[in-house]
CSV table of C-alpha atoms in Angstrom, one decimal:
chain,number,residue,atom,x,y,z
A,1,MET,CA,51.4,76.4,40.5
A,2,CYS,CA,48.5,75.2,38.3
A,3,THR,CA,46.7,78.2,36.8
A,4,ASN,CA,43.5,76.2,36.0
A,5,GLN,CA,40.6,77.1,38.3
A,6,VAL,CA,40.1,73.5,39.5
A,7,LYS,CA,43.1,71.7,41.0
A,8,VAL,CA,43.0,68.0,40.5
A,9,VAL,CA,44.7,65.8,43.2
A,10,VAL,CA,45.5,62.1,43.6
A,11,THR,CA,44.0,60.5,46.6
A,12,GLY,CA,44.4,56.7,45.9
A,13,LEU,CA,46.9,54.4,44.4
A,14,GLY,CA,46.6,50.8,43.3
A,15,ALA,CA,48.7,48.4,41.1
A,16,THR,CA,49.6,44.8,40.3
A,17,THR,CA,52.9,44.5,38.5
A,18,PRO,CA,55.8,42.2,37.8
A,19,LEU,CA,57.5,43.5,41.0
A,20,GLY,CA,54.5,43.0,43.4
A,21,GLY,CA,50.8,42.4,43.8
A,22,ASP,CA,50.2,45.9,45.2
A,23,VAL,CA,51.7,49.4,45.4
A,24,ALA,CA,53.8,48.9,48.5
A,25,SER,CA,55.6,45.7,47.3
A,26,THR,CA,56.1,47.2,43.8
A,27,TRP,CA,57.6,50.4,45.3
A,28,SER,CA,59.9,48.5,47.7
A,29,ALA,CA,61.2,46.4,44.8
A,30,LEU,CA,61.8,49.5,42.7
A,31,LEU,CA,63.9,51.1,45.4
A,32,ALA,CA,65.8,47.8,45.8
A,33,GLY,CA,66.6,47.6,42.1
A,34,ALA,CA,64.8,44.3,41.7
A,35,SER,CA,63.9,42.8,38.3
A,36,GLY,CA,60.4,41.5,37.4
A,37,VAL,CA,61.7,39.8,34.3
A,38,ARG,CA,61.7,36.0,34.2
A,39,PRO,CA,62.2,33.2,31.7
A,40,LEU,CA,58.9,31.9,30.0
A,41,VAL,CA,58.1,28.3,30.7
A,42,TRP,CA,55.7,27.6,27.8
A,43,GLU,CA,55.8,24.5,25.8
A,44,GLY,CA,57.7,25.2,22.6
A,45,VAL,CA,59.2,28.4,24.0
A,46,GLU,CA,62.6,27.3,22.7
A,47,ASN,CA,61.3,28.0,19.1
A,48,LEU,CA,60.8,31.8,19.9
A,49,PRO,CA,63.4,34.4,19.4
A,50,VAL,CA,62.7,35.9,22.8
A,51,ARG,CA,62.1,33.6,25.7
A,52,PHE,CA,61.4,35.9,28.6
A,53,ALA,CA,59.1,38.6,29.8
A,54,ALA,CA,58.1,40.6,32.9
A,55,GLN,CA,55.1,38.6,34.2
A,56,LEU,CA,52.9,39.4,37.1
A,57,ALA,CA,54.3,38.7,40.6
A,58,VAL,CA,50.9,37.7,41.9
A,59,GLU,CA,48.4,35.9,39.8
A,60,PRO,CA,44.8,37.3,39.5
A,61,GLU,CA,43.5,33.9,40.9
A,62,GLU,CA,45.0,35.1,44.3
A,63,LYS,CA,42.9,38.2,44.3
A,64,LEU,CA,39.6,37.4,42.6
A,65,PRO,CA,37.2,34.3,42.7
A,66,LYS,CA,37.3,31.9,39.8
A,67,HIS,CA,33.7,32.4,38.8
A,68,ARG,CA,34.5,36.1,38.2
A,69,LEU,CA,37.6,35.4,36.3
A,70,ARG,CA,35.8,33.1,33.8
A,71,ARG,CA,34.0,36.2,32.5
A,72,MET,CA,37.0,38.5,32.3
A,73,ASP,CA,40.1,38.7,30.2
A,74,ARG,CA,43.3,38.7,32.2
A,75,ASN,CA,43.8,42.4,31.4
A,76,GLU,CA,40.3,43.3,32.7
A,77,ALA,CA,40.9,41.2,35.9
A,78,ILE,CA,44.2,43.0,36.8
A,79,ALA,CA,42.7,46.4,36.1
A,80,LEU,CA,39.8,45.6,38.6
A,81,ILE,CA,42.4,44.4,41.2
A,82,ALA,CA,44.3,47.6,40.9
A,83,ALA,CA,41.2,49.7,41.0
A,84,HIS,CA,40.0,48.0,44.2
A,85,GLU,CA,43.4,48.8,45.9
A,86,ALA,CA,43.2,52.5,44.7
A,87,TRP,CA,39.6,52.9,45.8
A,88,LYS,CA,40.3,51.5,49.2
A,89,HIS,CA,43.5,53.5,49.6
A,90,ALA,CA,41.5,56.7,48.8
A,91,GLY,CA,39.2,55.9,51.7
A,92,TYR,CA,36.1,55.2,49.6
A,93,ALA,CA,33.5,52.5,50.5
A,94,HIS,CA,32.6,49.6,48.1
A,95,GLY,CA,29.3,48.0,48.6
A,96,ASP,CA,28.3,47.7,52.2
A,97,GLU,CA,31.9,48.5,53.5
A,98,ASP,CA,32.5,51.5,55.7
A,99,GLY,CA,34.0,54.5,54.1
A,100,PHE,CA,33.1,57.6,52.1
A,101,LYS,CA,30.4,57.4,49.5
A,102,VAL,CA,30.4,59.1,46.2
A,103,ASP,CA,27.4,60.0,43.9
A,104,GLY,CA,27.6,57.8,40.8
A,105,ASP,CA,26.6,60.7,38.6
A,106,ARG,CA,29.8,62.5,39.8
A,107,LEU,CA,32.1,59.5,39.4
A,108,GLY,CA,33.9,58.8,36.1
A,109,VAL,CA,36.2,56.0,34.9
A,110,VAL,CA,39.1,56.2,32.4
A,111,VAL,CA,40.9,52.9,32.1
A,112,SER,CA,43.0,52.3,29.0
A,113,SER,CA,44.6,49.5,27.2
A,114,GLY,CA,46.7,49.6,24.0
A,115,ILE,CA,45.7,46.1,22.9
A,116,GLY,CA,42.9,44.8,25.0
A,117,GLY,CA,41.9,41.1,25.4
A,118,LEU,CA,44.5,39.5,23.3
A,119,HIS,CA,44.3,36.2,25.2
A,120,THR,CA,40.6,36.0,24.8
A,121,ALA,CA,40.7,36.8,21.1
A,122,LEU,CA,43.3,34.1,20.3
A,123,ASN,CA,42.0,31.4,22.7
A,124,SER,CA,38.5,31.9,21.4
A,125,TYR,CA,39.5,31.5,17.8
A,126,LYS,CA,41.3,28.3,18.7
A,127,THR,CA,38.2,27.0,20.4
A,128,TYR,CA,36.2,27.8,17.3
A,129,LEU,CA,38.6,26.0,15.0
A,130,ASP,CA,38.9,23.0,17.3
A,131,LYS,CA,35.3,22.6,18.6
A,132,GLY,CA,33.0,24.8,16.5
A,133,TRP,CA,31.2,28.0,17.0
A,134,SER,CA,28.8,26.7,19.7
A,135,ARG,CA,31.6,26.2,22.1
A,136,VAL,CA,32.8,29.8,21.9
A,137,SER,CA,31.9,31.7,25.1
A,138,PRO,CA,29.1,34.2,24.9
A,139,PHE,CA,31.4,36.6,26.9
A,140,THR,CA,34.0,36.6,24.2
A,141,VAL,CA,33.3,40.1,22.8
A,142,PRO,CA,33.1,42.0,26.1
A,143,MET,CA,36.3,40.1,27.2
A,144,LEU,CA,38.3,41.1,24.1
A,145,MET,CA,37.2,44.7,23.5
A,146,PRO,CA,39.8,47.3,24.4
A,147,ASN,CA,37.3,49.2,26.5
A,148,GLY,CA,36.3,46.1,28.5
A,149,ALA,CA,38.5,46.9,31.5
A,150,ALA,CA,37.0,50.4,31.7
A,151,GLY,CA,33.5,48.9,31.5
A,152,MET,CA,34.2,46.4,34.2
A,153,VAL,CA,35.6,49.0,36.5
A,154,GLY,CA,32.7,51.4,35.8
A,155,ILE,CA,30.1,48.7,36.6
A,156,GLU,CA,32.0,47.6,39.7
A,157,PHE,CA,32.0,51.1,41.3
A,158,GLY,CA,28.8,52.5,39.8
A,159,ALA,CA,30.4,55.2,37.7
A,160,GLN,CA,27.8,57.1,35.7
A,161,ALA,CA,29.5,60.4,34.9
A,162,GLY,CA,31.2,58.7,31.9
A,163,VAL,CA,33.3,55.6,31.3
A,164,HIS,CA,36.1,55.9,28.7
A,165,ALA,CA,39.1,54.1,27.3
A,166,MET,CA,41.9,55.7,25.3
A,167,VAL,CA,43.6,53.6,22.8
A,168,SER,CA,46.9,55.1,21.6
A,169,ALA,CA,49.4,52.2,21.9
A,170,CYS,CA,52.0,52.8,24.7
A,171,ALA,CA,50.6,56.3,25.4
A,172,SER,CA,47.1,55.0,26.1
A,173,SER,CA,46.9,55.3,29.8
A,174,ALA,CA,48.9,58.5,29.9
A,175,ASP,CA,46.2,59.9,27.5
A,176,GLY,CA,43.6,58.5,30.0
A,177,ILE,CA,45.1,60.4,32.9
A,178,GLY,CA,45.0,63.6,30.9
A,179,TYR,CA,41.3,62.9,30.0
A,180,ALA,CA,40.6,62.2,33.7
A,181,ILE,CA,42.1,65.6,34.6
A,182,ASP,CA,39.9,67.3,32.0
A,183,MET,CA,36.7,65.5,33.2
A,184,ILE,CA,37.2,67.0,36.6
A,185,ARG,CA,38.3,70.5,35.4
A,186,THR,CA,35.3,70.8,33.1
A,187,GLY,CA,32.9,69.8,35.9
A,188,ARG,CA,31.8,66.5,34.4
A,189,ALA,CA,32.9,64.6,37.6
A,190,ASP,CA,34.2,65.1,41.1
A,191,VAL,CA,36.1,61.8,41.2
A,192,VAL,CA,37.6,59.8,38.4
A,193,ILE,CA,39.1,56.3,38.6
A,194,ALA,CA,41.8,56.4,36.0
A,195,GLY,CA,44.7,54.1,34.9
A,196,GLY,CA,45.8,51.5,32.5
A,197,THR,CA,46.2,47.8,32.0
A,198,GLU,CA,47.9,45.4,29.6
A,199,SER,CA,48.4,41.6,29.6
A,200,CYS,CA,49.5,40.3,26.3
A,201,VAL,CA,52.5,38.1,27.1
A,202,HIS,CA,51.6,35.5,24.5
A,203,PRO,CA,53.5,33.6,21.8
A,204,LEU,CA,52.1,35.7,19.1
A,205,GLN,CA,53.3,38.9,20.7
A,206,MET,CA,56.7,37.4,21.3
A,207,ALA,CA,56.9,36.3,17.7
A,208,SER,CA,55.6,39.5,16.1
A,209,PHE,CA,57.8,41.9,18.2
A,210,GLY,CA,60.6,39.5,17.7
A,211,ALA,CA,60.1,39.7,13.9
A,212,MET,CA,60.3,43.5,14.3
A,213,ARG,CA,63.7,43.2,16.0
A,214,ALA,CA,62.2,45.5,18.7
A,215,MET,CA,62.8,43.3,21.7
A,216,SER,CA,65.9,42.4,23.6
A,217,THR,CA,67.2,38.9,22.8
A,218,ARG,CA,69.3,38.5,25.9
A,219,ASN,CA,67.9,35.1,26.7
A,220,GLU,CA,70.8,33.9,28.8
A,221,GLU,CA,70.3,36.7,31.5
A,222,PRO,CA,66.7,38.0,31.1
A,223,GLU,CA,66.7,40.0,34.4
A,224,ARG,CA,69.4,42.2,32.8
A,225,ALA,CA,67.8,42.5,29.4
A,226,SER,CA,66.0,45.9,29.9
A,227,ARG,CA,68.9,48.4,30.2
A,228,PRO,CA,67.9,52.0,29.2
A,229,TYR,CA,70.8,54.3,28.2
A,230,ASP,CA,73.3,51.4,28.3
A,231,LYS,CA,75.6,51.0,25.4
A,232,ASN,CA,74.7,47.4,25.1
A,233,ARG,CA,70.9,47.7,25.1
A,234,ASP,CA,69.2,45.8,22.3
A,235,GLY,CA,65.5,46.3,22.7
A,236,PHE,CA,62.6,46.4,25.1
A,237,VAL,CA,61.3,43.7,27.4
A,238,LEU,CA,57.5,42.9,27.3
A,239,GLY,CA,55.7,43.3,30.5
A,240,GLU,CA,52.2,43.1,31.9
A,241,GLY,CA,50.4,44.8,34.8
A,242,ALA,CA,47.9,47.4,35.8
A,243,ALA,CA,48.0,50.7,37.7
A,244,VAL,CA,45.0,52.8,38.8
A,245,MET,CA,44.8,56.1,40.6
A,246,ILE,CA,41.9,58.0,42.1
A,247,PHE,CA,41.7,61.6,40.9
A,248,GLU,CA,39.4,64.2,42.4
A,249,SER,CA,39.0,67.9,42.7
A,250,GLU,CA,41.0,69.4,45.6
A,251,GLU,CA,37.8,70.9,46.9
A,252,HIS,CA,36.1,67.5,47.0
A,253,ALA,CA,39.1,65.8,48.6
A,254,LEU,CA,39.5,68.4,51.3
A,255,ALA,CA,35.8,68.4,52.1
A,256,ARG,CA,36.0,64.7,53.0
A,257,GLY,CA,39.4,65.0,54.8
A,258,ALA,CA,41.2,62.8,52.2
A,259,THR,CA,44.9,62.3,52.2
A,260,ILE,CA,46.4,64.0,49.1
A,261,HIS,CA,49.3,62.1,47.6
A,262,GLY,CA,50.1,64.5,44.7
A,263,VAL,CA,48.7,67.0,42.3
A,264,ALA,CA,47.9,66.2,38.7
A,265,ALA,CA,48.8,69.5,37.2
A,266,GLY,CA,48.2,68.8,33.5
A,267,ALA,CA,49.0,66.8,30.3
A,268,GLY,CA,50.3,67.7,26.9
A,269,TYR,CA,50.0,65.9,23.6
A,270,SER,CA,51.4,65.8,20.1
A,271,GLY,CA,51.7,63.6,17.1
A,272,ASP,CA,55.0,62.8,15.3
A,273,ALA,CA,53.4,62.3,11.8
A,274,TYR,CA,56.7,60.5,11.0
A,275,ASP,CA,56.4,56.7,11.1
A,276,ILE,CA,54.0,54.0,12.3
A,277,VAL,CA,56.7,52.5,14.6
A,278,LEU,CA,59.9,54.6,14.8
A,279,PRO,CA,60.0,57.8,16.8
A,280,ASP,CA,61.0,61.0,15.0
A,281,PRO,CA,64.8,61.1,15.7
A,282,SER,CA,64.6,64.9,16.1
A,283,GLY,CA,62.4,64.5,19.2
A,284,ALA,CA,60.4,67.5,18.0
A,285,GLY,CA,56.9,65.9,18.7
A,286,GLN,CA,57.9,64.6,22.1
A,287,SER,CA,59.3,68.0,23.0
A,288,LYS,CA,56.0,69.7,22.0
A,289,ALA,CA,54.1,67.4,24.3
A,290,MET,CA,56.3,68.3,27.3
A,291,VAL,CA,56.1,72.1,26.5
A,292,ARG,CA,52.3,71.9,26.2
A,293,ALA,CA,52.0,70.0,29.5
A,294,LEU,CA,54.0,72.6,31.3
A,295,LYS,CA,51.9,75.4,29.8
A,296,ILE,CA,48.7,73.7,30.9
A,297,ALA,CA,50.2,73.2,34.3
A,298,GLY,CA,51.2,76.8,34.6
A,299,LEU,CA,54.8,75.8,35.3
A,300,GLN,CA,58.2,76.7,33.9
A,301,PRO,CA,61.1,74.3,33.0
A,302,GLU,CA,62.9,75.3,36.2
A,303,ASP,CA,60.0,73.9,38.2
A,304,ILE,CA,60.8,70.3,36.9
A,305,VAL,CA,63.3,68.4,39.0
A,306,HIS,CA,62.6,64.8,37.8
A,307,ILE,CA,61.5,62.9,34.8
A,308,ASN,CA,60.2,59.3,34.7
A,309,ALA,CA,61.2,58.7,31.1
A,310,HIS,CA,59.6,56.5,28.5
A,311,ALA,CA,63.0,54.9,28.2
A,312,THR,CA,62.1,51.5,26.6
A,313,SER,CA,65.8,50.4,26.2
A,314,THR,CA,65.7,50.6,22.4
A,315,PRO,CA,68.8,52.0,20.7
A,316,ALA,CA,66.8,54.7,18.8
A,317,GLY,CA,64.1,55.6,21.3
A,318,ASP,CA,66.2,56.4,24.3
A,319,ILE,CA,68.4,59.0,22.6
A,320,ALA,CA,65.4,60.6,20.7
A,321,GLU,CA,63.7,61.2,24.1
A,322,LEU,CA,66.8,62.8,25.6
A,323,THR,CA,67.0,65.1,22.6
A,324,SER,CA,63.4,66.0,23.1
A,325,ILE,CA,63.9,66.7,26.9
A,326,LYS,CA,66.8,69.1,26.0
A,327,ALA,CA,64.6,70.9,23.5
A,328,ALA,CA,61.7,71.2,25.9
A,329,LEU,CA,63.6,72.2,29.1
A,330,GLY,CA,66.6,74.1,27.7
A,331,ASP,CA,69.3,74.7,30.3
A,332,GLN,CA,67.1,73.1,33.0
A,333,ALA,CA,67.5,69.7,31.3
A,334,LYS,CA,71.0,69.4,32.8
A,335,ARG,CA,69.6,69.9,36.3
A,336,VAL,CA,66.8,67.3,36.1
A,337,CYS,CA,67.3,63.7,37.3
A,338,ILE,CA,65.9,61.1,34.9
A,339,THR,CA,65.1,57.5,35.5
A,340,GLY,CA,63.9,54.6,33.4
A,341,THR,CA,61.8,52.2,35.5
A,342,LYS,CA,61.0,49.9,32.6
A,343,SER,CA,64.5,48.5,33.4
A,344,MET,CA,62.7,46.7,36.2
A,345,THR,CA,59.0,46.4,35.3
A,346,GLY,CA,59.5,45.7,31.6
A,347,HIS,CA,57.3,47.6,29.2
A,348,VAL,CA,53.6,47.3,30.1
A,349,LEU,CA,52.6,48.9,26.7
A,350,GLY,CA,49.2,50.5,27.1
A,351,GLY,CA,49.5,50.4,30.9
A,352,ALA,CA,52.9,51.9,31.1
A,353,GLY,CA,51.8,55.6,31.3
A,354,ALA,CA,49.6,54.8,34.3
A,355,LEU,CA,52.2,52.7,36.1
A,356,GLU,CA,55.0,55.2,35.6
A,357,SER,CA,52.7,58.1,36.5
A,358,LEU,CA,52.0,56.3,39.8
A,359,ILE,CA,55.7,55.8,40.3
A,360,THR,CA,56.2,59.5,39.6
A,361,VAL,CA,53.6,60.5,42.3
A,362,LEU,CA,55.4,58.2,44.8
A,363,SER,CA,58.8,59.7,43.9
A,364,LEU,CA,57.5,63.2,44.7
A,365,ARG,CA,55.7,62.1,47.8
A,366,GLU,CA,58.6,60.0,49.2
A,367,GLY,CA,61.4,62.3,47.9
A,368,LEU,CA,63.1,59.3,46.2
A,369,VAL,CA,63.7,58.4,42.6
A,370,PRO,CA,64.3,54.7,41.8
A,371,ALA,CA,67.6,54.1,40.0
A,372,THR,CA,67.7,52.9,36.4
A,373,ALA,CA,68.7,49.2,36.6
A,374,ASN,CA,71.3,47.4,34.5
A,375,LEU,CA,73.0,50.6,33.4
A,376,ASP,CA,76.6,49.4,33.4
A,377,ASP,CA,78.1,51.4,30.5
A,378,LEU,CA,76.5,54.7,29.8
A,379,ASP,CA,75.9,55.4,26.1
A,380,ASP,CA,78.3,58.0,24.8
A,381,ALA,CA,75.3,60.0,23.4
A,382,VAL,CA,73.8,60.4,26.9
A,383,ASP,CA,74.7,63.8,28.3
A,384,LEU,CA,71.9,64.3,30.9
A,385,ASP,CA,71.7,63.1,34.6
A,386,ILE,CA,70.5,59.5,34.6
A,387,VAL,CA,69.8,58.1,38.1
A,388,ARG,CA,71.9,55.0,38.4
A,389,GLY,CA,73.4,52.8,41.1
A,390,GLU,CA,71.1,53.8,44.0
A,391,PRO,CA,67.9,55.9,44.5
A,392,ARG,CA,68.2,59.7,44.3
A,393,LYS,CA,66.9,62.0,47.0
A,394,LEU,CA,64.7,64.8,45.7
A,395,PRO,CA,64.8,68.4,47.1
A,396,ASP,CA,62.4,69.4,49.8
A,397,GLY,CA,59.5,71.8,49.1
A,398,PRO,CA,57.1,72.4,46.2
A,399,ILE,CA,58.6,70.5,43.3
A,400,ALA,CA,57.2,69.0,40.1
A,401,ALA,CA,58.0,66.1,37.8
A,402,LEU,CA,57.1,64.9,34.3
A,403,ASN,CA,56.1,61.4,33.1
A,404,ASN,CA,56.7,60.7,29.4
A,405,SER,CA,54.8,58.1,27.3
A,406,PHE,CA,55.2,57.6,23.6
A,407,GLY,CA,53.4,55.1,21.4
A,408,PHE,CA,53.5,53.4,18.0
A,409,GLY,CA,51.7,55.7,15.5
A,410,GLY,CA,53.6,58.7,16.8
A,411,HIS,CA,51.5,59.4,19.9
A,412,ASN,CA,53.3,61.6,22.4
A,413,THR,CA,51.9,62.4,25.9
A,414,ALA,CA,53.6,64.1,28.9
A,415,VAL,CA,51.9,64.4,32.3
A,416,VAL,CA,53.0,66.9,35.0
A,417,PHE,CA,52.7,66.1,38.7
A,418,GLN,CA,53.4,68.3,41.6
A,419,ARG,CA,54.2,67.4,45.2
A,420,ALA,CA,51.3,67.8,47.6
A,421,VAL,CA,52.3,70.5,50.2
């Protein structure tokens, strides 16, 4: 069990993803092994090296009025959509709605993005070039800044304990969850709205990642392009989406009779100090993050039964992570079931840590781990238990799981969750 004095619990879940416009539809699609990856239909897409991505299943226009969307970047809008679902799921009131109230001075926000408002930045520059500076929107800066989503969510729900945004590439929202846990444990807040968002499916991203040879080029069957641990994997698939959870102290949650969906036991961090893009093939830094997360959570390797892996479907990254898991968990690594849900959602970059943490909480709560999709021919270098074919049932009782998130720059973050019992 967590040795820290304050236990942090998860009381609300919200998401909008390539698999569904909310948590329920996303979870059902994951269990069914569905793919959110689709061909792009842009003009001139045939000139790009990669012509597919995991785009949202439900457009923001179906959830928010147009007058609000005009003042938000797409990544801010989807963060707000996910936050509303999580807030309602936790039983909290918004505005004049019925439900529990929370003191704004005791409410915090940590919503992270690795890139921020890319669409706004590029579209606004095009407007400037084509029509001049006077036609550039006065909302451009708050729409493009990486902390814009956090600010929007903080304003929407009246958070005054602190509003923050971690920026650490694909580890951004996992870092944010760790920060949210610390906000509650240090007494800064009773409740924190925390998660991540990313929406940068744009020709520039497709071209730049394509130039790096980082993305899959399986243009003829995009739904099968993201294939962690498969011998024929050839890169990641870009995705977009947002996931938000409501964290609060157990004392606060129990006092209001909230439903507890999981325990956020702790987060561990490290830096590779190796390469701006490539992971350290030894997995040493990633292993340190997992070991530190377990220590903070007060758990042992044998307490971990499941890992939602970073598993981007890159040839180097997948194997380096498995090496790090073996170093961190020792003999227990062979008894842990591992999944790679980016095989269905694509890689949501800065939002991935939050989305996969949410999936980890659901796996513990429901006792089911979604199978890694498109895993037809297991890589010979894989010697751990990868969930494939169909969802895996988890043991009953008080169990724990890890979610790993690693980012360009050598950022490594591991978050530990426990089943609520």
